[in-house]
mmCIF file with all atom_site columns, N, CA and C in Angstrom:
data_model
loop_
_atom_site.group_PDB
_atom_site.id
_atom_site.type_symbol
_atom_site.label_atom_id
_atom_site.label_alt_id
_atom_site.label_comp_id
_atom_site.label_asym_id
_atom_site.label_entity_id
_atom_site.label_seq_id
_atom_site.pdbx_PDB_ins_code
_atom_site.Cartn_x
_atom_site.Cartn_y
_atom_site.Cartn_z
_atom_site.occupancy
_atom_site.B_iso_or_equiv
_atom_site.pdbx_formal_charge
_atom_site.auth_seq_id
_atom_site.auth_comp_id
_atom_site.auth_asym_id
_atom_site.auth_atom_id
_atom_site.pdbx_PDB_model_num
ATOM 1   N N  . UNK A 1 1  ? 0.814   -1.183  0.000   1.00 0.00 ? 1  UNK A N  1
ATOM 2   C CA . UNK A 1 1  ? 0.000   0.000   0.000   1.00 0.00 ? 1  UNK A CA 1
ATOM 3   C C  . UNK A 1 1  ? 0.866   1.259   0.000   1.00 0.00 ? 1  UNK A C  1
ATOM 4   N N  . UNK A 1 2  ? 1.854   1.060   0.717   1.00 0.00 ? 2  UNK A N  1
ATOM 5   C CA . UNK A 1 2  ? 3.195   2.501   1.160   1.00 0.00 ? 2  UNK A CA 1
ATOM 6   C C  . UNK A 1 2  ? 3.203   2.517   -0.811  1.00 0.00 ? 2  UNK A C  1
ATOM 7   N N  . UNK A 1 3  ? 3.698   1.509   -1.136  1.00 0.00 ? 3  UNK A N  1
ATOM 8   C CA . UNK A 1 3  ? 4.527   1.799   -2.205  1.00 0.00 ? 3  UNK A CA 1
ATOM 9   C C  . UNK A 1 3  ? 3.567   2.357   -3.640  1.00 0.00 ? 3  UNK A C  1
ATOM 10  N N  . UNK A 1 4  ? 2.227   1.768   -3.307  1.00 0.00 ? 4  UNK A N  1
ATOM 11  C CA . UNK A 1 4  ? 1.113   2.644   -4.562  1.00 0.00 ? 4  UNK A CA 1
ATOM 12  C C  . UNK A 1 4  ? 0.825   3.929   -3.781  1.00 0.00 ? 4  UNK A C  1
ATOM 13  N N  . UNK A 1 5  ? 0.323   4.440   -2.670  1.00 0.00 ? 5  UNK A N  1
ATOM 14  C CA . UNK A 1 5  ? 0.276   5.780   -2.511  1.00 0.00 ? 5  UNK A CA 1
ATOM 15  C C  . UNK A 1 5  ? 1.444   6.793   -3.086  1.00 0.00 ? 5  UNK A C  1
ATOM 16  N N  . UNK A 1 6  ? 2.714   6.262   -2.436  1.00 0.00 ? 6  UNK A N  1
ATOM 17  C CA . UNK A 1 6  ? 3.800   7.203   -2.501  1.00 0.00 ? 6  UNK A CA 1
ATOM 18  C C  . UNK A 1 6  ? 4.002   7.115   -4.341  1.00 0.00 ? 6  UNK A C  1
ATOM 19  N N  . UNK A 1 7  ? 3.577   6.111   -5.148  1.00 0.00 ? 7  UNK A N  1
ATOM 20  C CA . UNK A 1 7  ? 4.032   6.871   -6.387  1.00 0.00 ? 7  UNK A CA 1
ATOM 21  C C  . UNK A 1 7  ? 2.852   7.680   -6.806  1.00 0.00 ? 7  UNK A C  1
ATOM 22  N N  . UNK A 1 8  ? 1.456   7.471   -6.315  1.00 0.00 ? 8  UNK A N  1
ATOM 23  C CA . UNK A 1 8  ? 0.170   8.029   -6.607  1.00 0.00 ? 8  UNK A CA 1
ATOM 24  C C  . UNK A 1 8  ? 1.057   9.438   -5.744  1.00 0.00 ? 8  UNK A C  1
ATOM 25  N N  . UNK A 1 9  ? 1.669   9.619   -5.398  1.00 0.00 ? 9  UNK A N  1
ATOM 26  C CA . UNK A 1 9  ? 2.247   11.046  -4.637  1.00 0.00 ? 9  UNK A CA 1
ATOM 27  C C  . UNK A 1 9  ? 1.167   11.459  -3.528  1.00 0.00 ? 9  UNK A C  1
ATOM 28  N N  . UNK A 1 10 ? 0.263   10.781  -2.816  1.00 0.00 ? 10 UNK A N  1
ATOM 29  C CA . UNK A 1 10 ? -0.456  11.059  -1.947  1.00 0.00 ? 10 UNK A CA 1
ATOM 30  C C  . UNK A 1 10 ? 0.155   10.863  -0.545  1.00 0.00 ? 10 UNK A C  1
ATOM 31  N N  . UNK A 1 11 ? -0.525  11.635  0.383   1.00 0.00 ? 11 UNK A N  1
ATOM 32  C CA . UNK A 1 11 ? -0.335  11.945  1.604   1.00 0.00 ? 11 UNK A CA 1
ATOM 33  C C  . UNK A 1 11 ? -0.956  10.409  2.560   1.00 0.00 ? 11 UNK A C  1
ATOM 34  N N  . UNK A 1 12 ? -0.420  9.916   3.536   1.00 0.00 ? 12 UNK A N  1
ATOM 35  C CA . UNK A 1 12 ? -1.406  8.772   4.428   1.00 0.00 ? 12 UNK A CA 1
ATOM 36  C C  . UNK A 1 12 ? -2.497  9.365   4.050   1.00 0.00 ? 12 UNK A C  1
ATOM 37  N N  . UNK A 1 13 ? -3.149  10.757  4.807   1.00 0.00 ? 13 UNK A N  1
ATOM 38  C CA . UNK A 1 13 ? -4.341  11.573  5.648   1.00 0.00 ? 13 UNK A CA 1
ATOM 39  C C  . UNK A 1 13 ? -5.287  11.379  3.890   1.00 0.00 ? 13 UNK A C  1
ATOM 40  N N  . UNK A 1 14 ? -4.878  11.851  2.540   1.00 0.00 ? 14 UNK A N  1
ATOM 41  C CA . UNK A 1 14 ? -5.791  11.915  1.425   1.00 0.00 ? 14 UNK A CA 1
ATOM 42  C C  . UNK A 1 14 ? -5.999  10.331  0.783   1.00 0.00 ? 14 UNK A C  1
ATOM 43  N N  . UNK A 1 15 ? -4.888  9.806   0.934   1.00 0.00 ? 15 UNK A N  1
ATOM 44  C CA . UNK A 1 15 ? -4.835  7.948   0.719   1.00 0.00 ? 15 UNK A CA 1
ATOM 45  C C  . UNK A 1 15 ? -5.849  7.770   1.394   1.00 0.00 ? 15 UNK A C  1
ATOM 46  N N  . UNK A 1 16 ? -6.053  7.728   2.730   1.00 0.00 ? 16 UNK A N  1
ATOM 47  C CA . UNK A 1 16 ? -6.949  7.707   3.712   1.00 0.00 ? 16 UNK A CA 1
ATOM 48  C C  . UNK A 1 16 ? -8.708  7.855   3.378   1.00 0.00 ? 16 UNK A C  1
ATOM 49  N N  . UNK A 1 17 ? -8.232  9.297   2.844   1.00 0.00 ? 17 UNK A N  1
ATOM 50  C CA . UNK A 1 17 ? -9.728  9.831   2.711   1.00 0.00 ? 17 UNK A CA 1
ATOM 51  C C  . UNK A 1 17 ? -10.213 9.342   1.384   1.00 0.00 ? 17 UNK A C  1
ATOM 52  N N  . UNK A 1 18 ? -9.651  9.051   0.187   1.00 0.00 ? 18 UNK A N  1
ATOM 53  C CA . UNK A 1 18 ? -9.911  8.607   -0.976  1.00 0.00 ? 18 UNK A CA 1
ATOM 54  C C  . UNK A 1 18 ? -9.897  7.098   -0.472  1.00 0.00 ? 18 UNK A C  1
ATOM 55  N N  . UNK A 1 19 ? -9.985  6.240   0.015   1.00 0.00 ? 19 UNK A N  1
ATOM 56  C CA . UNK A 1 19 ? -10.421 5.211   0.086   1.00 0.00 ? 19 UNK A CA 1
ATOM 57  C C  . UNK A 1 19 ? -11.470 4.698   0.943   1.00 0.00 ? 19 UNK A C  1
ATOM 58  N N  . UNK A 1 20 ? -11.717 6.018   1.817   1.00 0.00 ? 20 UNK A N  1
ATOM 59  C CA . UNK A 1 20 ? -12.869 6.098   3.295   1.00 0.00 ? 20 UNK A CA 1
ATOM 60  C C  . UNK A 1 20 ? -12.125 5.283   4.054   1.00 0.00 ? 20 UNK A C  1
ATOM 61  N N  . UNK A 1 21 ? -11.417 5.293   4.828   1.00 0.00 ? 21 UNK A N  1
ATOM 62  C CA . UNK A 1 21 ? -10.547 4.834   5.869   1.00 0.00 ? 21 UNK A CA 1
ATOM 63  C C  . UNK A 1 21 ? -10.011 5.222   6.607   1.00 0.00 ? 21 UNK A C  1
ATOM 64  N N  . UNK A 1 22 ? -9.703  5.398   7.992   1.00 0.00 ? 22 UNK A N  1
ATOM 65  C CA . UNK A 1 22 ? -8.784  6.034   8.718   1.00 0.00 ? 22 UNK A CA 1
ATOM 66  C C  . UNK A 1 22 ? -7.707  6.596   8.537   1.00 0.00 ? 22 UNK A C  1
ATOM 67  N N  . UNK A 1 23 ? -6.896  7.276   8.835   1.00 0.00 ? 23 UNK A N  1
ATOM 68  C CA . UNK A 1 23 ? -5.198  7.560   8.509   1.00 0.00 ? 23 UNK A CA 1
ATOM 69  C C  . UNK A 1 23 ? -4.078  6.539   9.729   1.00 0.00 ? 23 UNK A C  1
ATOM 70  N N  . UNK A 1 24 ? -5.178  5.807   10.863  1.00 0.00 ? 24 UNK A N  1
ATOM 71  C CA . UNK A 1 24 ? -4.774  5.377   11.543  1.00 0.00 ? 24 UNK A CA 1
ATOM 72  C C  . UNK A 1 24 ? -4.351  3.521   10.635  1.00 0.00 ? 24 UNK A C  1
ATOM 73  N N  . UNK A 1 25 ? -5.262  2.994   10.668  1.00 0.00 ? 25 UNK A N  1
ATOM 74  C CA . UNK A 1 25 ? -5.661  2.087   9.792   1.00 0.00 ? 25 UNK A CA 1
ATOM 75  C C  . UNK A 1 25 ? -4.625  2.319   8.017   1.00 0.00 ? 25 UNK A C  1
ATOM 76  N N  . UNK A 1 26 ? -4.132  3.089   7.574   1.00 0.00 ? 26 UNK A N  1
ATOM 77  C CA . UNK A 1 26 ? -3.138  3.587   6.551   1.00 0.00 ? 26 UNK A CA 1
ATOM 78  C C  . UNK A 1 26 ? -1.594  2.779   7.184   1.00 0.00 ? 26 UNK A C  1
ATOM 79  N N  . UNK A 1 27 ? -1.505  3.900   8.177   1.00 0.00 ? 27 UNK A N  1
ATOM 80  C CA . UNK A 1 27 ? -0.222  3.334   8.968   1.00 0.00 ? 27 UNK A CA 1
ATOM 81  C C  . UNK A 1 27 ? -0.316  1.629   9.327   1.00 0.00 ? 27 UNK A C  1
ATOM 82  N N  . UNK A 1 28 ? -1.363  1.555   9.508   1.00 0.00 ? 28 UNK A N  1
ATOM 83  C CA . UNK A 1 28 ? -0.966  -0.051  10.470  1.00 0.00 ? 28 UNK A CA 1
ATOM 84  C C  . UNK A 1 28 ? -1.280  -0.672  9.008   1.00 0.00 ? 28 UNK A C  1
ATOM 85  N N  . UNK A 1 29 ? -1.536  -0.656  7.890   1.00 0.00 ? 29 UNK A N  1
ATOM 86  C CA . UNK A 1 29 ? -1.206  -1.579  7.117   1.00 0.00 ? 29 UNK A CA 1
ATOM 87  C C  . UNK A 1 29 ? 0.329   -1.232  6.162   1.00 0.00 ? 29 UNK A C  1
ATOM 88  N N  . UNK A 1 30 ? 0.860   -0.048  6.474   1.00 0.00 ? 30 UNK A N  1
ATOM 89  C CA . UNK A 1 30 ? 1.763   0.294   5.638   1.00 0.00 ? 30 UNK A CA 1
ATOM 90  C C  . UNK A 1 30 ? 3.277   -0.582  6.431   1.00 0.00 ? 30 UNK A C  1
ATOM 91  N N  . UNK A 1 31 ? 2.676   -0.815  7.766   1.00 0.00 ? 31 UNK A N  1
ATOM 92  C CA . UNK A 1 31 ? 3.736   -1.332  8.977   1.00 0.00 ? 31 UNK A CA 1
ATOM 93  C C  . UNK A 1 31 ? 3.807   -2.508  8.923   1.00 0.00 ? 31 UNK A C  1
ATOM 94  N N  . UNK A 1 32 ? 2.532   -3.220  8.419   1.00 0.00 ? 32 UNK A N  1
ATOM 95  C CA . UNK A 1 32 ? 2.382   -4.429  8.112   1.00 0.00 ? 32 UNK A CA 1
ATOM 96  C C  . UNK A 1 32 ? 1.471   -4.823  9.489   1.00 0.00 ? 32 UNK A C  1
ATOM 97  N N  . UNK A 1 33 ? 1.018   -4.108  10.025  1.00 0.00 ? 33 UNK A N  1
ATOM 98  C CA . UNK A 1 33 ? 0.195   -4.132  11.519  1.00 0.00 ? 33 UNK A CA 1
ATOM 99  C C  . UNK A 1 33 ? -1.145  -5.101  11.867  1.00 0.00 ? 33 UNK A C  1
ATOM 100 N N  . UNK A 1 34 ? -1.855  -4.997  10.297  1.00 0.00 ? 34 UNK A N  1
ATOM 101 C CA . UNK A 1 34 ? -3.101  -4.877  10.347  1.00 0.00 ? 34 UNK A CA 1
ATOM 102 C C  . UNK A 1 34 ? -3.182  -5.439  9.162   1.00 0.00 ? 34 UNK A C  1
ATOM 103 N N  . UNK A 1 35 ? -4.435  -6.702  9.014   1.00 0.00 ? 35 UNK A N  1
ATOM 104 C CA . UNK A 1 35 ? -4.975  -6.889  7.828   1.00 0.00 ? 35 UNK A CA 1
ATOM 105 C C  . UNK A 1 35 ? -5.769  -5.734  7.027   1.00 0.00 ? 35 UNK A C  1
ATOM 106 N N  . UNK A 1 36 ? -5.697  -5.933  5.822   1.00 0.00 ? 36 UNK A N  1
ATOM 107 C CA . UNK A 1 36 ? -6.169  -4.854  4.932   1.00 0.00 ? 36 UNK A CA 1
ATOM 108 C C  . UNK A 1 36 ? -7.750  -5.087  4.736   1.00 0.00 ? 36 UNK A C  1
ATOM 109 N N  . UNK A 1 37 ? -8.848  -4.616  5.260   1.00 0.00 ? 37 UNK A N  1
ATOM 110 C CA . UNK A 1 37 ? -10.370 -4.739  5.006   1.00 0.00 ? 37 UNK A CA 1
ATOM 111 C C  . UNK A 1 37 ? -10.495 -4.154  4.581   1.00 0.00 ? 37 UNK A C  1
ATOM 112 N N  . UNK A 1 38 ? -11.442 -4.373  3.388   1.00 0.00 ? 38 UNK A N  1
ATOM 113 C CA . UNK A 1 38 ? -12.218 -3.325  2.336   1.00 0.00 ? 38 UNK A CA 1
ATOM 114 C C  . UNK A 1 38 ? -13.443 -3.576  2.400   1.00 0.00 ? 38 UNK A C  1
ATOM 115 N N  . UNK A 1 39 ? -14.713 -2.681  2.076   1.00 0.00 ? 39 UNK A N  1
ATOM 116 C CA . UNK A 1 39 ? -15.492 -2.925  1.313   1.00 0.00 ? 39 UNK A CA 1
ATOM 117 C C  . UNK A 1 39 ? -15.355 -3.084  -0.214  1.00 0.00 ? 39 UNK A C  1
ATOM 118 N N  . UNK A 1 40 ? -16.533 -3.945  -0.813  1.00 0.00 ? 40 UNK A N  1
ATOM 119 C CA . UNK A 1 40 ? -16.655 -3.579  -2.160  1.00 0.00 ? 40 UNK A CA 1
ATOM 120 C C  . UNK A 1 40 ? -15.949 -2.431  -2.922  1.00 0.00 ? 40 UNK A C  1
ATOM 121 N N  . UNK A 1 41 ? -16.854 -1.144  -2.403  1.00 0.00 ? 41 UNK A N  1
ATOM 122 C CA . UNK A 1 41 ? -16.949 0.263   -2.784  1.00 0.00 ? 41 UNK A CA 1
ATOM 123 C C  . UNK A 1 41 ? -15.408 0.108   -2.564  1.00 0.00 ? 41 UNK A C  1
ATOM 124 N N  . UNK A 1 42 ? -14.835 0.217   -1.706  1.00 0.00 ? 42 UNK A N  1
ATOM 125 C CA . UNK A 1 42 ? -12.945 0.296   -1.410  1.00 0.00 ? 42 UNK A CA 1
ATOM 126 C C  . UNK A 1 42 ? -12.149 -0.018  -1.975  1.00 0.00 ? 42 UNK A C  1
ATOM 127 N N  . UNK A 1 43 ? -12.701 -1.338  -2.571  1.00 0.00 ? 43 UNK A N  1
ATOM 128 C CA . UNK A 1 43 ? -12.237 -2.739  -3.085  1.00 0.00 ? 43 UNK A CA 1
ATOM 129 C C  . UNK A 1 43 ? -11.978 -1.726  -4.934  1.00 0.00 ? 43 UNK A C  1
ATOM 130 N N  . UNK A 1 44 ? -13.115 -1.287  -5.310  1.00 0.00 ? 44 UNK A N  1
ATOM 131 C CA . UNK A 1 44 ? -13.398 -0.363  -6.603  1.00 0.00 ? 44 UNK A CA 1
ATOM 132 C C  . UNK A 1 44 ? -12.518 0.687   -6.500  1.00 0.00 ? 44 UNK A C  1
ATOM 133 N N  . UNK A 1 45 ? -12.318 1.570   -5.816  1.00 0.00 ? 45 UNK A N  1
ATOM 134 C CA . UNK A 1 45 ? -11.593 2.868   -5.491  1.00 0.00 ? 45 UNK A CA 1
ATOM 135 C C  . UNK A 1 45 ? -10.371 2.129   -5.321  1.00 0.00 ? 45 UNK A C  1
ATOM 136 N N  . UNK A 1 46 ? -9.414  1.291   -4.706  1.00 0.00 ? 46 UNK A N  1
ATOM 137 C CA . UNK A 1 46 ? -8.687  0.965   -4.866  1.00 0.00 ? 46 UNK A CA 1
ATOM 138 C C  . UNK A 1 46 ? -8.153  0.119   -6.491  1.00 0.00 ? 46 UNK A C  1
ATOM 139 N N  . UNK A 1 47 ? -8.729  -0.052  -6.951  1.00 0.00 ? 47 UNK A N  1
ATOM 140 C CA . UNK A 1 47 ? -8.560  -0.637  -8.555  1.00 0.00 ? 47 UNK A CA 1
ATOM 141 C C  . UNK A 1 47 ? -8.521  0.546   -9.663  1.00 0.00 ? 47 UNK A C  1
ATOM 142 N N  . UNK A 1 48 ? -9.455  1.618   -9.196  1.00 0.00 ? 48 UNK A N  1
ATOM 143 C CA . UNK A 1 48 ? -9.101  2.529   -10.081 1.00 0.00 ? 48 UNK A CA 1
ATOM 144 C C  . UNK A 1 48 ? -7.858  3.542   -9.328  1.00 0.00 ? 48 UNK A C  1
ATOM 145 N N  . UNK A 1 49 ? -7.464  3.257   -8.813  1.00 0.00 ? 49 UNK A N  1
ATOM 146 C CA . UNK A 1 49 ? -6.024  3.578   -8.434  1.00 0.00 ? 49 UNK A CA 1
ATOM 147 C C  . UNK A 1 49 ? -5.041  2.874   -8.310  1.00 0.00 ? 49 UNK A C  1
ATOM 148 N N  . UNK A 1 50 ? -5.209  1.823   -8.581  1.00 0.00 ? 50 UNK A N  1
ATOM 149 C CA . UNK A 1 50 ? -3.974  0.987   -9.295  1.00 0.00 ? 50 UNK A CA 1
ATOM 150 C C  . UNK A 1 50 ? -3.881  1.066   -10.540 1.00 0.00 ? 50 UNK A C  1
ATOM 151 N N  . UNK A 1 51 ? -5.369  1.786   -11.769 1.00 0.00 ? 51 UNK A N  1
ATOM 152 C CA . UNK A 1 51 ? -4.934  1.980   -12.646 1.00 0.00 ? 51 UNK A CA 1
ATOM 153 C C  . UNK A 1 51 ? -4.526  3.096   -13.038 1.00 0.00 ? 51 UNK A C  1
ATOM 154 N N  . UNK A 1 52 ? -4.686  4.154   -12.693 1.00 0.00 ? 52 UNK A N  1
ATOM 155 C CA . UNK A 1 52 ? -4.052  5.721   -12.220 1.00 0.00 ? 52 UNK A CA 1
ATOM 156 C C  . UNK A 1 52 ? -2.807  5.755   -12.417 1.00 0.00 ? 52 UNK A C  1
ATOM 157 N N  . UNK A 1 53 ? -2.115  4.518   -11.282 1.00 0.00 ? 53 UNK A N  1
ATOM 158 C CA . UNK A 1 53 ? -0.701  4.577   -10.974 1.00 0.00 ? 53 UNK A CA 1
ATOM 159 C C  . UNK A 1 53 ? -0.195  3.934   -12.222 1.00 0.00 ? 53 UNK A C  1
ATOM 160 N N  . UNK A 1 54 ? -0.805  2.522   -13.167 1.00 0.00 ? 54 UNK A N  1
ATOM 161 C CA . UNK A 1 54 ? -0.296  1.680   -13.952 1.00 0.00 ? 54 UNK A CA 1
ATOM 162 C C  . UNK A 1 54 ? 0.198   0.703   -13.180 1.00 0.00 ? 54 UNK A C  1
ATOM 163 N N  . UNK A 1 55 ? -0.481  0.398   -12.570 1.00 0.00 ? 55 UNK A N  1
ATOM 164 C CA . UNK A 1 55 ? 0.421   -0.621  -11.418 1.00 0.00 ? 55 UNK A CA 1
ATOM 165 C C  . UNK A 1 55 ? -0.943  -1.770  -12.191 1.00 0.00 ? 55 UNK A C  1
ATOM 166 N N  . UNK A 1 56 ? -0.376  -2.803  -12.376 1.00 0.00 ? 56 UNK A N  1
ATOM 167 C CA . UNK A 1 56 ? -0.738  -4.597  -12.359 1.00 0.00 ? 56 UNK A CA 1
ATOM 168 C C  . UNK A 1 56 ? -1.832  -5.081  -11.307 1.00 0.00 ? 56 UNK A C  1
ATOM 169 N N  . UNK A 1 57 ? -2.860  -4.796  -11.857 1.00 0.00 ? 57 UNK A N  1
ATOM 170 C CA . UNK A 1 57 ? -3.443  -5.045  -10.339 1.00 0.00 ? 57 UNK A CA 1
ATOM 171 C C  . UNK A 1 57 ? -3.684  -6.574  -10.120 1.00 0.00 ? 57 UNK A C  1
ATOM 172 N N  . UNK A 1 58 ? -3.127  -7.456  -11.221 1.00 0.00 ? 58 UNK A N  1
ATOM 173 C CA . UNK A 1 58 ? -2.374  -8.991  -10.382 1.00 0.00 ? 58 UNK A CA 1
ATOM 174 C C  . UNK A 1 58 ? -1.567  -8.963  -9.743  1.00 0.00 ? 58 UNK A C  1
ATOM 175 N N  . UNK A 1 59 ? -0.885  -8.731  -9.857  1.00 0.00 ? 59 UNK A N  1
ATOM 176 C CA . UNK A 1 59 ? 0.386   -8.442  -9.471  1.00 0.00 ? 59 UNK A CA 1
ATOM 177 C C  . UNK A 1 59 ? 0.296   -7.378  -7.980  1.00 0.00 ? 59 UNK A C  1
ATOM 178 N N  . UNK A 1 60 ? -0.517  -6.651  -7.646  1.00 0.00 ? 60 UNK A N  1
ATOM 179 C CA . UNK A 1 60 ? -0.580  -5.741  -6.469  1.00 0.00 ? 60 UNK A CA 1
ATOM 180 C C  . UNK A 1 60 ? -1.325  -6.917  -5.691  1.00 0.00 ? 60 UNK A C  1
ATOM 181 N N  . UNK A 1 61 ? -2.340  -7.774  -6.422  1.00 0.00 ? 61 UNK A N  1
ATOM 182 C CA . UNK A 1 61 ? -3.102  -8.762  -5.132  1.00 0.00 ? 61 UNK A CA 1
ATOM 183 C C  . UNK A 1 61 ? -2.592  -9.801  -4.650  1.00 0.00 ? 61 UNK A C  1
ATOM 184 N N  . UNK A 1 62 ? -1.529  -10.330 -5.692  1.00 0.00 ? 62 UNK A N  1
ATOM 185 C CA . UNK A 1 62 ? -0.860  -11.353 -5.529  1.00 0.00 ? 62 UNK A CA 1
ATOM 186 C C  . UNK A 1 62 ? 0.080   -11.140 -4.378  1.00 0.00 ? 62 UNK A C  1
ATOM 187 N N  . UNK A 1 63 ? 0.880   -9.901  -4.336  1.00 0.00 ? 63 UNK A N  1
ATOM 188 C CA . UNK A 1 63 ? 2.005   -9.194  -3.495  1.00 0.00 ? 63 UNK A CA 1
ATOM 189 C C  . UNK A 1 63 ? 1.027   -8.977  -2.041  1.00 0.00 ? 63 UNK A C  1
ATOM 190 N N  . UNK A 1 64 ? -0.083  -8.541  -2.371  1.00 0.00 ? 64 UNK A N  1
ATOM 191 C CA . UNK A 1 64 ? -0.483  -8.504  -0.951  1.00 0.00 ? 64 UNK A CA 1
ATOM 192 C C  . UNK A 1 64 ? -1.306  -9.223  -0.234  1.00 0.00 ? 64 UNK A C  1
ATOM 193 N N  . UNK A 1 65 ? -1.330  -10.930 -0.760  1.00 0.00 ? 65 UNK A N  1
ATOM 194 C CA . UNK A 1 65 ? -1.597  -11.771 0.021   1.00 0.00 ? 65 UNK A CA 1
ATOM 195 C C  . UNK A 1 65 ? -1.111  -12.439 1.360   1.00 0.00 ? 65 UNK A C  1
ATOM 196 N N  . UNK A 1 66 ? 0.012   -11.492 1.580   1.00 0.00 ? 66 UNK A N  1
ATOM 197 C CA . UNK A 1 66 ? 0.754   -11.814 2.970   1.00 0.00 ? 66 UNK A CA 1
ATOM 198 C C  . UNK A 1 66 ? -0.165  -10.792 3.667   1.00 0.00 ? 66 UNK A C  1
ATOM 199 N N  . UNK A 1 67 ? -0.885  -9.955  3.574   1.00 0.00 ? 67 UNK A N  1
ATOM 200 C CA . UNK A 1 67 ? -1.528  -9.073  4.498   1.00 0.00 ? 67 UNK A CA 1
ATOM 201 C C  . UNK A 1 67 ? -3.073  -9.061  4.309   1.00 0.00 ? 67 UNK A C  1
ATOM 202 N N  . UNK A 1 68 ? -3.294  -10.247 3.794   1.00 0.00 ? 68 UNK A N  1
ATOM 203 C CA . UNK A 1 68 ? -4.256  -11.040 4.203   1.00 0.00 ? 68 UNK A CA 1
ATOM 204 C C  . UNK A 1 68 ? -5.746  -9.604  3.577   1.00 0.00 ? 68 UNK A C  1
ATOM 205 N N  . UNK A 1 69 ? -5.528  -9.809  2.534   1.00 0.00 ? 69 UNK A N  1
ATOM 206 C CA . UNK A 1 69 ? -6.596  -8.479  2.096   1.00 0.00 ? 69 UNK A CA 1
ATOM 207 C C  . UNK A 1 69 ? -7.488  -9.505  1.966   1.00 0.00 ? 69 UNK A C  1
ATOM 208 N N  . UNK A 1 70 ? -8.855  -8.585  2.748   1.00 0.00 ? 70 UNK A N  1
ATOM 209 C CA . UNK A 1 70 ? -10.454 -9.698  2.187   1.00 0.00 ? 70 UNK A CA 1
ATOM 210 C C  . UNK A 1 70 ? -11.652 -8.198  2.550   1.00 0.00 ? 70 UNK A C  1
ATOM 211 N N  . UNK A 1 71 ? -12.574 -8.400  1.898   1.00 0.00 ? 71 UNK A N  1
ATOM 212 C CA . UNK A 1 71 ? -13.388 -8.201  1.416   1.00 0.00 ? 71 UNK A CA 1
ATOM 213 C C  . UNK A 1 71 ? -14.441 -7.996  2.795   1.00 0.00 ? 71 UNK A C  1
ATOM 214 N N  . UNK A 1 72 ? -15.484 -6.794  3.188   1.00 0.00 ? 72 UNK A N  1
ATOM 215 C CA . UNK A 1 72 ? -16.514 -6.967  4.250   1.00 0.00 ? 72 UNK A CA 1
ATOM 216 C C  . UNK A 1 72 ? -17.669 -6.428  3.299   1.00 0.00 ? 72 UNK A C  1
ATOM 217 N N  . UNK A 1 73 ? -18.766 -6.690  4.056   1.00 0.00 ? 73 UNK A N  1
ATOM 218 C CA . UNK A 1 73 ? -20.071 -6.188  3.165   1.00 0.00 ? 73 UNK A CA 1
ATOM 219 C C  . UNK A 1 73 ? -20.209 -4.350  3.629   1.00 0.00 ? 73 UNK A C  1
#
């Protein structure tokens, strides 16, 4: 996640807010702290910012199956 914000050139606090999420919750997955929960809606906003960046978004889910990303209603 550190590494698509920082080339998206965003701040934790707007990463944060463009995905509806805490800035607290930013950090603890950038630390590796915290599993990554999304909603749907999150799940979407995050895809169109992996394509923003040009980033693989196999390749971004595949990489972040150590942090255990899943899905809430």
């Amino acid at each position: 996640m550190k590494e698509l914000r920082q080339k998206l050139g965003m701040s934790q606090q707007i990463f944060a807010t463009t995905l509806g999420v805490s800035i607290v919750s930013i950090g603890r997955w950038e630390r590796g702290e915290r599993s990554i929960l999304l909603t749907l809606e999150q799940v979407r906003i995050l895809i169109q910012l992996l394509q923003t960046a040009e980033w693989d978004i196999d390749e971004f889910f595949s990489r972040a199956k150590q942090f255990e990303i899943a899905c809430t209603k």
